[in-house]
Coordinates of C-alpha atoms in Angstrom, one line a residue:
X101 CA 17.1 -27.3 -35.1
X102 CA 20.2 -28.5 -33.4
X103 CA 23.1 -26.8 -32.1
X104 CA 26.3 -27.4 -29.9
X105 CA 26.7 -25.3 -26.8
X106 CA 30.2 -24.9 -25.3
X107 CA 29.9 -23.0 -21.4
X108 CA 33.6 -22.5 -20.0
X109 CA 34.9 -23.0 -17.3
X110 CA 37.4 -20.5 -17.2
X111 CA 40.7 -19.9 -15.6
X112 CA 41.7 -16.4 -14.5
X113 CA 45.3 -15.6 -15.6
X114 CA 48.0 -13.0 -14.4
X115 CA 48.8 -11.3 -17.8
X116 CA 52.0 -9.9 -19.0
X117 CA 50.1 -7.9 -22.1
X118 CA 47.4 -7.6 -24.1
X119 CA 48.9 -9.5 -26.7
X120 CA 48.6 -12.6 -24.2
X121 CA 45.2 -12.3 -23.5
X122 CA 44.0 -11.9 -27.0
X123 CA 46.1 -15.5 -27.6
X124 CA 44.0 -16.9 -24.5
X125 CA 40.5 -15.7 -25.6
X126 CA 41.1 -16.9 -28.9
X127 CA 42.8 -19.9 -28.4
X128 CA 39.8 -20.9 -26.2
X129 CA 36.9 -20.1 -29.2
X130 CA 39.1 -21.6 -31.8
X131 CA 39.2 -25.1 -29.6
X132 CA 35.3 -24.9 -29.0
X133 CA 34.6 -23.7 -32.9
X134 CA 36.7 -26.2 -34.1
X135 CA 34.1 -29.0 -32.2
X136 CA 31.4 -27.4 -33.9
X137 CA 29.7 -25.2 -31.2
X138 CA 27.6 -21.7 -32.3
X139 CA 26.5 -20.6 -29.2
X140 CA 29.8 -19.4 -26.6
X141 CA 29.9 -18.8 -23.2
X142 CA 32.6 -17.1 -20.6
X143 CA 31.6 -16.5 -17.1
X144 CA 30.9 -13.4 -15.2
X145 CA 33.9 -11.0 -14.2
X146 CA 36.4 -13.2 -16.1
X147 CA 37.1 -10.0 -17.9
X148 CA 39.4 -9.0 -14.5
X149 CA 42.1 -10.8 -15.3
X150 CA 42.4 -7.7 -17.2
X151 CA 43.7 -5.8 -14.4
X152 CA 46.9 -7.8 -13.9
X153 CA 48.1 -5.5 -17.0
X154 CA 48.3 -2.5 -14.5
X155 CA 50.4 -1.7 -11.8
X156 CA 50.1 -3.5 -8.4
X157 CA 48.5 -0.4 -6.9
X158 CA 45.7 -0.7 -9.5
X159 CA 45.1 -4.4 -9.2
X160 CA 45.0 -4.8 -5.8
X161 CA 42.5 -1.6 -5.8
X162 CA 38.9 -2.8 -6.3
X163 CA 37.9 0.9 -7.3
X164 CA 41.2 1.9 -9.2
X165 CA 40.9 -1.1 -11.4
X166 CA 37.1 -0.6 -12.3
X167 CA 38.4 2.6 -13.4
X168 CA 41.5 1.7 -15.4
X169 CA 39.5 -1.4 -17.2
X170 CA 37.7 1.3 -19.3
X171 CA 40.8 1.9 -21.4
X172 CA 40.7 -1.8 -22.3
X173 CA 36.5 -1.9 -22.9
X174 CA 37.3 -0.8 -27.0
X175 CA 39.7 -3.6 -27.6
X176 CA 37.8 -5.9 -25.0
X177 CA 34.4 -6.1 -27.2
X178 CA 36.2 -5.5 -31.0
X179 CA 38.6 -9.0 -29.9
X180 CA 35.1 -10.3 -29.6
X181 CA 33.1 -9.4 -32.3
X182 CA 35.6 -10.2 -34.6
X183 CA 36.0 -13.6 -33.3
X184 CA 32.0 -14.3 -33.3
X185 CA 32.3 -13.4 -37.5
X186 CA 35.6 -15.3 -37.5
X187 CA 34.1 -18.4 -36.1
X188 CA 30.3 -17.7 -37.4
X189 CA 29.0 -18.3 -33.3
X190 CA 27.0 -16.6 -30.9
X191 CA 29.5 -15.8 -28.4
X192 CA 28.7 -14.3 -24.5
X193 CA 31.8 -13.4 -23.2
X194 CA 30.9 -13.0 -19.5
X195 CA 30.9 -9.8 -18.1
X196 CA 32.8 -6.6 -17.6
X197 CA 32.1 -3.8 -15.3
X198 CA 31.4 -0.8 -17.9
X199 CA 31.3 2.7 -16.6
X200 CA 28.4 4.2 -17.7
X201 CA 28.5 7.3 -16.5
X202 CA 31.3 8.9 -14.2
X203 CA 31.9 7.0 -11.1
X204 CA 28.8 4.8 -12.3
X205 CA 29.7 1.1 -12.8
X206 CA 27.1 -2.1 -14.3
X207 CA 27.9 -5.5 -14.6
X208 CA 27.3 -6.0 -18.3
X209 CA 27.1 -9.2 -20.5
X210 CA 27.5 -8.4 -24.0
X211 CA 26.5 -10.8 -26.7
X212 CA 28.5 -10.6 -30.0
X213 CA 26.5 -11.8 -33.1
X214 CA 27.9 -14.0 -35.8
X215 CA 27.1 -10.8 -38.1
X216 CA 28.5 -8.5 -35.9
X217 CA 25.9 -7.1 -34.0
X218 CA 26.8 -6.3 -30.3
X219 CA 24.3 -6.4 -27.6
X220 CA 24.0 -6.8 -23.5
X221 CA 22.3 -7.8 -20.6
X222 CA 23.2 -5.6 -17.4
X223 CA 23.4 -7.4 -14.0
X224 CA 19.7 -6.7 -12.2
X225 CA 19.9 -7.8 -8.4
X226 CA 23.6 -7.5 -6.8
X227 CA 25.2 -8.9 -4.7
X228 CA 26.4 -8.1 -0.7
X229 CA 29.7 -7.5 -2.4
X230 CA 28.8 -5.2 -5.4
X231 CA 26.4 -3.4 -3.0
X232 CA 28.3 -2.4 -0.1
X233 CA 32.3 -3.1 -0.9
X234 CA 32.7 -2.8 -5.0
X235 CA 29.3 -0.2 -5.7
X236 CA 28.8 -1.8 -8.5
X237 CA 24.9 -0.6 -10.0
X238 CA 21.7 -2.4 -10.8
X239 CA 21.0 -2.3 -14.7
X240 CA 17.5 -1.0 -15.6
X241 CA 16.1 -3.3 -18.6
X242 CA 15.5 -7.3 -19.1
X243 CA 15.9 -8.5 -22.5
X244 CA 15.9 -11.6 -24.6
X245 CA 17.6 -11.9 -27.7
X246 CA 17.0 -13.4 -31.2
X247 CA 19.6 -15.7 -33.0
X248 CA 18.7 -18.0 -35.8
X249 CA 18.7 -21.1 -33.4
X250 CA 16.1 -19.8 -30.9
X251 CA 15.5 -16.7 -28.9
X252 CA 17.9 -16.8 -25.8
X253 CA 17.9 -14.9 -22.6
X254 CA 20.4 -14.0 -19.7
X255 CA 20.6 -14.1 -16.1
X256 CA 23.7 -12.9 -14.8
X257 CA 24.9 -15.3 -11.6
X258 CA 22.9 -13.8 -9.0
X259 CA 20.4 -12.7 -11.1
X260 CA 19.6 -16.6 -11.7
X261 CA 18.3 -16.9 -7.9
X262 CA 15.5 -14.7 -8.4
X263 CA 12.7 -16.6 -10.5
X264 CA 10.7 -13.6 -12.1
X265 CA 13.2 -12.8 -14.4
X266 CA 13.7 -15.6 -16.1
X267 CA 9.9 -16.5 -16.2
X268 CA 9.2 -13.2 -17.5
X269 CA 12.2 -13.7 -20.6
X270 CA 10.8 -17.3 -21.4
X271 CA 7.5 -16.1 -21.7
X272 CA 8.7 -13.5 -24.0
X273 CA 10.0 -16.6 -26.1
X274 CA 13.3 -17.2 -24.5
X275 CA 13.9 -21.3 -24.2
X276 CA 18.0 -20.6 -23.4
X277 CA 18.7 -19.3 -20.7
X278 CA 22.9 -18.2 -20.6
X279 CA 24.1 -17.5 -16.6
X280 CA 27.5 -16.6 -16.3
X281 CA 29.0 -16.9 -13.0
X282 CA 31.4 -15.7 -10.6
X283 CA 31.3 -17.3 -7.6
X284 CA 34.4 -17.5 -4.4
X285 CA 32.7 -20.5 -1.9
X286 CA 31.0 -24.0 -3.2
X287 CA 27.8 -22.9 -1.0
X288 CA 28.3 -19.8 -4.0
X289 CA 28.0 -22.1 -6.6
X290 CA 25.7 -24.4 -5.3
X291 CA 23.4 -21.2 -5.0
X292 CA 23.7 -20.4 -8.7
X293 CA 23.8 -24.4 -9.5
X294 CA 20.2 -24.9 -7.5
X295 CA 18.9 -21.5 -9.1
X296 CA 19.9 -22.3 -12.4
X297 CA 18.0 -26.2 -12.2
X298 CA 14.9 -24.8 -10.9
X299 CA 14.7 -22.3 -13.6
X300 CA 15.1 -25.0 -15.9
X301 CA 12.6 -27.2 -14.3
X302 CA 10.1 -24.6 -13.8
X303 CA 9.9 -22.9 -17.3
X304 CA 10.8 -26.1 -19.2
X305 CA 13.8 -24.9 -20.9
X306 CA 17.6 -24.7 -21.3
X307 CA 19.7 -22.9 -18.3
X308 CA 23.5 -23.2 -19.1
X309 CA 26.5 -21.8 -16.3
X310 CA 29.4 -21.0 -17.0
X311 CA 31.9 -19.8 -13.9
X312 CA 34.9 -18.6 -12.8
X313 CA 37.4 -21.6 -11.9
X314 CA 40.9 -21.1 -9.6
X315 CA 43.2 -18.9 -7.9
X316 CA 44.3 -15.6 -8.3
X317 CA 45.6 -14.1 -5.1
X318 CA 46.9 -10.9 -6.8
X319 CA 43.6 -9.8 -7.5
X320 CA 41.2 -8.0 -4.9
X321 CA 38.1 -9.2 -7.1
X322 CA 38.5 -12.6 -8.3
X323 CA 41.3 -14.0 -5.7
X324 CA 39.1 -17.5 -5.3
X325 CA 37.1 -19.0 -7.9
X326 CA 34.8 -22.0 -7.6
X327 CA 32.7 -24.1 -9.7
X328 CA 31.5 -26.3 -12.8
X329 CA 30.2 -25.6 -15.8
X330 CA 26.9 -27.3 -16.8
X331 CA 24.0 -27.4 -19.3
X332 CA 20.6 -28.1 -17.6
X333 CA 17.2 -29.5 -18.5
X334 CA 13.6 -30.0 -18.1
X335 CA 13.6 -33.1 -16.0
X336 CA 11.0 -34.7 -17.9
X337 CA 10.4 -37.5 -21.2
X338 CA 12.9 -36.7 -23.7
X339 CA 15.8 -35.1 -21.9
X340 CA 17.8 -36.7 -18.6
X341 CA 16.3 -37.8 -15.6
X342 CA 18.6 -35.7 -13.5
X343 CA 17.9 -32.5 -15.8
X344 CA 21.8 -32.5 -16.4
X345 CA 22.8 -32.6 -19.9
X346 CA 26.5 -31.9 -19.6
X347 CA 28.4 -30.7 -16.4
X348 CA 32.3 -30.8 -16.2
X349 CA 34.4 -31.5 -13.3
X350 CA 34.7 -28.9 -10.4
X351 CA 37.3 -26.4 -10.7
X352 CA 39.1 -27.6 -13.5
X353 CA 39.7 -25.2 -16.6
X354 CA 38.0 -26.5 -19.6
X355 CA 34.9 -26.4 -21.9
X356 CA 31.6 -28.3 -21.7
X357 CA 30.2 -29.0 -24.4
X358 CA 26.4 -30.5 -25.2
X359 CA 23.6 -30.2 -28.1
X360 CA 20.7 -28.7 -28.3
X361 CA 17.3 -28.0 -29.4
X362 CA 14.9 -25.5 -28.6
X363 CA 12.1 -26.3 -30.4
X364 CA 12.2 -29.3 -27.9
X365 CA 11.3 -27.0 -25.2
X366 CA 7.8 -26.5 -26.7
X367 CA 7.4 -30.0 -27.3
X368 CA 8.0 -31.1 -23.9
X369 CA 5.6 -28.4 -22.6
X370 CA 2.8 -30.0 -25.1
X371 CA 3.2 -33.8 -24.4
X372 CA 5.7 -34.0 -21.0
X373 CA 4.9 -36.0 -17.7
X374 CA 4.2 -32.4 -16.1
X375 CA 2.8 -29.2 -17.5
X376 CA 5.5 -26.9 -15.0
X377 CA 5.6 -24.2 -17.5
X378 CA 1.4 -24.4 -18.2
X379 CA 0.8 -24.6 -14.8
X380 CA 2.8 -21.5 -13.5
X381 CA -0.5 -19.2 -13.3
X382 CA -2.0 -21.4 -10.4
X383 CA 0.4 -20.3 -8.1
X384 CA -1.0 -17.1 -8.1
X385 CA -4.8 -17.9 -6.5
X386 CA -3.0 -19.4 -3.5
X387 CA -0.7 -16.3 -3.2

């Protein structure tokens, strides 16, 4: 089965209200629903443009804005879901920092279902940044995800570099991969960007980005943004020889959009050039 895949590459915005940001989200799922795409993604932290609608003193405050985001998280994932049943898609909205208990911060991606269903995927490894300047947690659980085009998986920027975790979700039947991203330097994104490829061409399956794009000097978070959105392959018979579906042009606010199948993912693990996925296990006797 086929299906269209938009991945965003999104701007952050100074908002004046809610009522503009709500226009924004849903101006930017109506243009990719109205192409036909049923599987959404946002990148990491694009939620904080969210905290331009408090006082300087709380947007230029990485631990005052964490704090005052909570008001917003209700509204934040019921815009969401209702969009996902709106539009009948699978949509991954990026991330927002959720306090989970006081003074206890993850970097979650929730996934809203077509039907209504909310689930997430907490950030696992963290960053320099999150670690030691924005104490922002480790989550505690790696999932995967059941839709009716394919089980999917997420890797949350960082998380992306570390190859475990995304062998461990394909395994358990995952053939997309989401990563939303976040990243302030183009060495940051050509991490992610070299991370996400070699999960792709390891495990034989999709791995889309989706990033942050542009400037936002008012915020003490998300000031510089840089990157491109892109959809990545097995580099093998049946998909491109660069193992790049789709990838937009760096920096530059807009979706990218590409089609896919799953199922291909088995087949190309069956009948490809290279058995990457197969052939995983005989790493370990030289380990």
């Amino acid at each position: 089965m086929k299906v269209k895949i938009a991945t965003a590459q999104y701007d952050i915005s100074f908002l004046e209200n809610w009522q503009n940001y709500q226009a924004k989200i849903e101006r930017w799922v109506g243009e990719a629903a109205e192409q036909g795409a049923k599987i959404l993604l946002f990148p990491e932290y694009g939620s904080m443009e969210l905290a331009s609608l408090f006082p300087k003193e709380v947007y230029s405050s990485l631990s005052k804005q964490l704090a005052s985001m909570q008001s917003l998280l209700d509204d934040y994932t019921g815009l969401f879901q209702a969009l996902a049943q709106k539009y009948g898609c699978y949509i991954q909205s990026g991330t927002f920092p959720v306090e989970i208990e006081p003074n206890v911060y993850r970097n979650r991606a929730y996934l809203f279902m077509p039907d209504g269903r909310i689930d997430f995927q907490d950030k696992l490894i963290m960053t320099r940044f999150e670690n030691e300047q924005w104490l922002i947690n480790s989550g505690e659980e790696l999932k995967c995800f059941d839709t009716e085009y394919g089980r999917i998986a997420i890797n949350v920027c960082y998380d992306s570099e570390f190859p475990m975790l995304a062998r461990k979700q394909v395994e358990a039947g995952a053939n997309l991969i989401l990563v939303p991203s976040c990243t302030d330097t183009l060495a940051g994104y050509h991490r992610v960007k070299i991370g996400c490829q070699a999960r792709a061409l390891e495990n034989q399956c999709y791995v889309v980005q989706s990033p942050t794009v542009g400037e936002a000097p008012w915020s003490e978070a998300v000031d510089v943004n840089i990157g491109a959105a892109a959809v990545y392959t097995p580099v093998d018979r049946g998909f491109p020889d660069s193992g790049i579906l789709a990838i937009g042009e760096l920096n530059k606010a807009q979706w990218v959009m590409a089609e896919i199948s799953l199922s291909a993912c088995e087949a190309v693990r069956q009948q490809g050039q290279v058995f990457n996925y197969r052939d995983w296990p005989l790493q370990k006797k030289f380990s």
